[in-house]
Amino acid sequence: MREAGFDPARLPPGQYYTDKWPVLHAGEVPHVDLATWTLQVTGAVEEPLTLTFEQLQELPATEVTTDIHCVTRWSRFDARFKGVHWGELAALCRPRPSARFAIAHAELGFTANVPLAALEDDEALVVYEADGEPLTPEHGWPVRLLIPSKYFWKSAKWLRGIELSAVDKPGFWERYGYSNDADFWQEERYGF
């Protein structure tokens, strides 16, 4: 870590540093037709929202540089992302006071759940660029979620919707035994 110029304290327990961005997912990389792709915000909102890719990109953009940590033990530092902060979408859909959780809905039926507070975090984004380039299909093109405060499986690739809910709804990996909280500083990898 020191040879790479990083403070070892940045590395959560049980993780190793890599300068690469490994590709991991269950199933195939889905084919996405950008002409028909939309992002929906539904559930506990006053105004359900449907945006095309172009409409999403017209919203004010935010850029963040953050560390990402995968449950498979790799960590990548200073990853750069560009996208739309939840606050921009919240202003349009107006979450109801009962909204406490966000469930990401992605291609192929994948879901990931987080407390709404994790989505409201300053560094959490609906991302369409990484490291100055459009996302690649393997990394979630055209859009993925970025929840850097949790293990990276919570940052759903191939995002199609965000559902707000008063109750938590375990996502794909949580139903297979992964931790619901996914706090990498506490090594919350599994729920058993």
mmCIF file of C-alpha atoms in Angstrom:
data_model
loop_
_atom_site.group_PDB
_atom_site.id
_atom_site.type_symbol
_atom_site.label_atom_id
_atom_site.label_comp_id
_atom_site.label_asym_id
_atom_site.label_seq_id
_atom_site.Cartn_x
_atom_site.Cartn_y
_atom_site.Cartn_z
ATOM 1 C CA MET A 1 0.000 0.000 0.000
ATOM 2 C CA ARG A 2 2.706 2.461 0.963
ATOM 3 C CA GLU A 3 4.651 1.654 -2.231
ATOM 4 C CA ALA A 4 1.545 2.571 -4.243
ATOM 5 C CA GLY A 5 1.355 5.862 -2.311
ATOM 6 C CA PHE A 6 -1.705 5.043 -0.190
ATOM 7 C CA ASP A 7 -2.316 5.144 3.526
ATOM 8 C CA PRO A 8 -2.925 1.535 4.653
ATOM 9 C CA ALA A 9 -5.697 2.816 6.954
ATOM 10 C CA ARG A 10 -7.882 3.291 3.842
ATOM 11 C CA LEU A 11 -8.045 -0.473 3.307
ATOM 12 C CA PRO A 12 -10.951 -2.104 5.185
ATOM 13 C CA PRO A 13 -10.306 -5.352 7.084
ATOM 14 C CA GLY A 14 -10.039 -8.467 4.929
ATOM 15 C CA GLN A 15 -9.546 -6.495 1.693
ATOM 16 C CA TYR A 16 -6.609 -6.225 -0.723
ATOM 17 C CA TYR A 17 -5.761 -3.256 -2.939
ATOM 18 C CA THR A 18 -5.957 -3.430 -6.739
ATOM 19 C CA ASP A 19 -5.617 -0.732 -9.369
ATOM 20 C CA LYS A 20 -7.827 -2.775 -11.716
ATOM 21 C CA TRP A 21 -11.629 -2.868 -11.784
ATOM 22 C CA PRO A 22 -12.505 -6.570 -11.763
ATOM 23 C CA VAL A 23 -15.700 -7.644 -13.533
ATOM 24 C CA LEU A 24 -18.006 -9.846 -11.478
ATOM 25 C CA HIS A 25 -21.709 -10.591 -11.924
ATOM 26 C CA ALA A 26 -24.202 -13.429 -11.983
ATOM 27 C CA GLY A 27 -25.445 -14.351 -15.444
ATOM 28 C CA GLU A 28 -24.780 -12.815 -18.832
ATOM 29 C CA VAL A 29 -24.167 -9.187 -19.696
ATOM 30 C CA PRO A 30 -27.618 -8.073 -20.838
ATOM 31 C CA HIS A 31 -28.270 -6.494 -24.218
ATOM 32 C CA VAL A 32 -29.701 -3.020 -23.641
ATOM 33 C CA ASP A 33 -31.498 -1.050 -26.356
ATOM 34 C CA LEU A 34 -30.852 2.587 -25.506
ATOM 35 C CA ALA A 35 -33.737 3.661 -27.766
ATOM 36 C CA THR A 36 -36.228 1.987 -25.406
ATOM 37 C CA TRP A 37 -34.299 2.135 -22.128
ATOM 38 C CA THR A 38 -35.855 4.097 -19.263
ATOM 39 C CA LEU A 39 -35.136 4.651 -15.599
ATOM 40 C CA GLN A 40 -38.192 4.605 -13.343
ATOM 41 C CA VAL A 41 -38.551 5.900 -9.796
ATOM 42 C CA THR A 42 -41.595 4.341 -8.140
ATOM 43 C CA GLY A 43 -43.056 3.248 -4.827
ATOM 44 C CA ALA A 44 -43.395 5.671 -1.914
ATOM 45 C CA VAL A 45 -43.189 8.815 -4.060
ATOM 46 C CA GLU A 46 -45.686 11.578 -4.816
ATOM 47 C CA GLU A 47 -44.776 11.697 -8.518
ATOM 48 C CA PRO A 48 -43.616 8.445 -10.158
ATOM 49 C CA LEU A 49 -40.844 9.262 -12.595
ATOM 50 C CA THR A 50 -39.736 7.788 -15.924
ATOM 51 C CA LEU A 51 -36.625 9.178 -17.633
ATOM 52 C CA THR A 52 -34.939 8.299 -20.913
ATOM 53 C CA PHE A 53 -31.154 8.142 -20.979
ATOM 54 C CA GLU A 54 -31.044 11.577 -22.610
ATOM 55 C CA GLN A 55 -33.356 13.057 -19.960
ATOM 56 C CA LEU A 56 -31.191 11.570 -17.205
ATOM 57 C CA GLN A 57 -28.070 13.137 -18.735
ATOM 58 C CA GLU A 58 -29.812 16.521 -18.952
ATOM 59 C CA LEU A 59 -30.121 16.645 -15.147
ATOM 60 C CA PRO A 60 -27.321 18.375 -13.211
ATOM 61 C CA ALA A 61 -24.324 16.049 -13.082
ATOM 62 C CA THR A 62 -22.116 15.283 -10.103
ATOM 63 C CA GLU A 63 -18.606 13.863 -10.205
ATOM 64 C CA VAL A 64 -17.104 11.950 -7.292
ATOM 65 C CA THR A 65 -13.804 10.239 -6.618
ATOM 66 C CA THR A 66 -14.243 7.455 -4.104
ATOM 67 C CA ASP A 67 -12.957 4.081 -2.982
ATOM 68 C CA ILE A 68 -14.970 0.972 -3.863
ATOM 69 C CA HIS A 69 -14.854 -2.344 -2.024
ATOM 70 C CA CYS A 70 -16.084 -5.695 -3.320
ATOM 71 C CA VAL A 71 -17.285 -8.514 -1.086
ATOM 72 C CA THR A 72 -14.831 -10.765 -2.971
ATOM 73 C CA ARG A 73 -12.128 -8.825 -1.089
ATOM 74 C CA TRP A 74 -10.714 -6.394 -3.670
ATOM 75 C CA SER A 75 -10.639 -2.644 -3.069
ATOM 76 C CA ARG A 76 -9.991 0.021 -5.680
ATOM 77 C CA PHE A 77 -9.014 3.526 -4.591
ATOM 78 C CA ASP A 78 -9.821 6.864 -6.197
ATOM 79 C CA ALA A 79 -12.342 5.529 -8.722
ATOM 80 C CA ARG A 80 -13.952 8.422 -10.603
ATOM 81 C CA PHE A 81 -17.661 8.438 -11.415
ATOM 82 C CA LYS A 82 -20.068 10.872 -13.048
ATOM 83 C CA GLY A 83 -23.825 10.762 -12.818
ATOM 84 C CA VAL A 84 -26.880 12.177 -11.124
ATOM 85 C CA HIS A 85 -27.177 12.509 -7.365
ATOM 86 C CA TRP A 86 -30.328 11.150 -5.756
ATOM 87 C CA GLY A 87 -31.236 14.676 -4.644
ATOM 88 C CA GLU A 88 -31.921 15.653 -8.265
ATOM 89 C CA LEU A 89 -34.294 12.709 -8.708
ATOM 90 C CA ALA A 90 -35.883 13.251 -5.289
ATOM 91 C CA ALA A 91 -36.782 16.824 -6.254
ATOM 92 C CA LEU A 92 -38.723 15.434 -9.218
ATOM 93 C CA CYS A 93 -40.417 12.423 -7.602
ATOM 94 C CA ARG A 94 -40.914 13.875 -4.099
ATOM 95 C CA PRO A 95 -40.433 10.913 -1.727
ATOM 96 C CA ARG A 96 -43.205 10.345 0.786
ATOM 97 C CA PRO A 97 -42.329 10.648 4.500
ATOM 98 C CA SER A 98 -42.851 6.869 4.797
ATOM 99 C CA ALA A 99 -39.929 6.134 2.419
ATOM 100 C CA ARG A 100 -37.124 4.541 4.426
ATOM 101 C CA PHE A 101 -35.552 2.093 1.955
ATOM 102 C CA ALA A 102 -34.485 2.097 -1.693
ATOM 103 C CA ILE A 103 -34.639 -1.019 -3.823
ATOM 104 C CA ALA A 104 -32.635 -0.905 -7.041
ATOM 105 C CA HIS A 105 -34.214 -2.839 -9.916
ATOM 106 C CA ALA A 106 -31.845 -3.873 -12.690
ATOM 107 C CA GLU A 107 -31.869 -5.932 -15.874
ATOM 108 C CA LEU A 108 -32.483 -9.685 -15.612
ATOM 109 C CA GLY A 109 -34.540 -9.254 -12.417
ATOM 110 C CA PHE A 110 -31.588 -8.303 -10.201
ATOM 111 C CA THR A 111 -32.390 -6.216 -7.133
ATOM 112 C CA ALA A 112 -30.297 -4.599 -4.405
ATOM 113 C CA ASN A 113 -31.601 -2.906 -1.264
ATOM 114 C CA VAL A 114 -30.198 -0.105 0.888
ATOM 115 C CA PRO A 115 -31.550 2.250 3.520
ATOM 116 C CA LEU A 116 -32.643 5.496 1.879
ATOM 117 C CA ALA A 117 -29.890 7.265 3.859
ATOM 118 C CA ALA A 118 -27.255 5.322 1.859
ATOM 119 C CA LEU A 119 -28.787 6.591 -1.401
ATOM 120 C CA GLU A 120 -28.843 10.149 -0.009
ATOM 121 C CA ASP A 121 -25.113 10.045 0.796
ATOM 122 C CA ASP A 122 -23.086 12.786 -0.946
ATOM 123 C CA GLU A 123 -21.076 10.236 -2.968
ATOM 124 C CA ALA A 124 -24.004 8.000 -3.998
ATOM 125 C CA LEU A 125 -24.985 8.464 -7.648
ATOM 126 C CA VAL A 126 -26.905 7.069 -10.577
ATOM 127 C CA VAL A 127 -23.779 6.677 -12.727
ATOM 128 C CA TYR A 128 -23.270 6.765 -16.496
ATOM 129 C CA GLU A 129 -19.493 7.417 -16.625
ATOM 130 C CA ALA A 130 -16.502 5.861 -14.890
ATOM 131 C CA ASP A 131 -12.946 7.174 -15.045
ATOM 132 C CA GLY A 132 -13.929 9.770 -17.651
ATOM 133 C CA GLU A 133 -15.535 7.304 -20.084
ATOM 134 C CA PRO A 134 -19.056 5.928 -20.580
ATOM 135 C CA LEU A 135 -19.641 2.783 -18.554
ATOM 136 C CA THR A 136 -18.740 -0.400 -20.400
ATOM 137 C CA PRO A 137 -21.415 -3.091 -20.775
ATOM 138 C CA GLU A 138 -19.510 -5.296 -18.289
ATOM 139 C CA HIS A 139 -19.635 -2.525 -15.686
ATOM 140 C CA GLY A 140 -23.323 -1.741 -16.101
ATOM 141 C CA TRP A 141 -23.839 0.370 -19.236
ATOM 142 C CA PRO A 142 -25.820 2.467 -19.698
ATOM 143 C CA VAL A 143 -26.460 3.194 -16.000
ATOM 144 C CA ARG A 144 -25.509 1.697 -12.649
ATOM 145 C CA LEU A 145 -26.027 2.670 -9.057
ATOM 146 C CA LEU A 146 -23.066 3.786 -6.947
ATOM 147 C CA ILE A 147 -23.399 3.239 -3.183
ATOM 148 C CA PRO A 148 -19.766 3.576 -2.018
ATOM 149 C CA SER A 149 -20.652 3.290 1.679
ATOM 150 C CA LYS A 150 -21.515 -0.414 1.189
ATOM 151 C CA TYR A 151 -19.885 -3.459 -0.399
ATOM 152 C CA PHE A 152 -20.077 -3.018 -4.144
ATOM 153 C CA TRP A 153 -22.861 -5.554 -4.833
ATOM 154 C CA LYS A 154 -25.222 -2.875 -3.497
ATOM 155 C CA SER A 155 -24.174 -0.712 -6.501
ATOM 156 C CA ALA A 156 -26.491 -2.489 -8.948
ATOM 157 C CA LYS A 157 -25.358 -2.656 -12.569
ATOM 158 C CA TRP A 158 -27.748 -2.213 -15.529
ATOM 159 C CA LEU A 159 -30.091 -0.116 -13.407
ATOM 160 C CA ARG A 160 -33.699 0.228 -14.603
ATOM 161 C CA GLY A 161 -35.475 1.578 -11.557
ATOM 162 C CA ILE A 162 -35.403 2.709 -7.961
ATOM 163 C CA GLU A 163 -38.333 1.778 -5.758
ATOM 164 C CA LEU A 164 -38.814 3.611 -2.484
ATOM 165 C CA SER A 165 -40.445 1.632 0.296
ATOM 166 C CA ALA A 166 -41.496 1.933 3.921
ATOM 167 C CA VAL A 167 -40.230 -1.616 4.489
ATOM 168 C CA ASP A 168 -36.964 -3.268 3.551
ATOM 169 C CA LYS A 169 -37.029 -5.814 0.719
ATOM 170 C CA PRO A 170 -33.922 -8.014 0.594
ATOM 171 C CA GLY A 171 -32.236 -8.020 -2.797
ATOM 172 C CA PHE A 172 -30.855 -10.815 -4.983
ATOM 173 C CA TRP A 173 -27.650 -11.506 -3.048
ATOM 174 C CA GLU A 174 -29.270 -10.983 0.358
ATOM 175 C CA ARG A 175 -31.724 -13.793 -0.445
ATOM 176 C CA TYR A 176 -28.669 -16.015 -1.014
ATOM 177 C CA GLY A 177 -27.197 -15.289 2.412
ATOM 178 C CA TYR A 178 -25.234 -12.089 1.925
ATOM 179 C CA SER A 179 -25.415 -9.437 4.644
ATOM 180 C CA ASN A 180 -28.301 -7.010 4.453
ATOM 181 C CA ASP A 181 -26.127 -4.197 5.859
ATOM 182 C CA ALA A 182 -22.930 -4.804 3.811
ATOM 183 C CA ASP A 183 -20.706 -2.535 5.948
ATOM 184 C CA PHE A 184 -17.169 -3.229 4.715
ATOM 185 C CA TRP A 185 -15.530 -1.699 7.808
ATOM 186 C CA GLN A 186 -17.344 -4.331 9.896
ATOM 187 C CA GLU A 187 -16.735 -7.116 7.306
ATOM 188 C CA GLU A 188 -20.484 -7.690 7.002
ATOM 189 C CA ARG A 189 -20.185 -10.067 4.071
ATOM 190 C CA TYR A 190 -22.731 -12.707 4.987
ATOM 191 C CA GLY A 191 -25.962 -12.803 6.950
ATOM 192 C CA PHE A 192 -25.255 -16.118 8.646
#
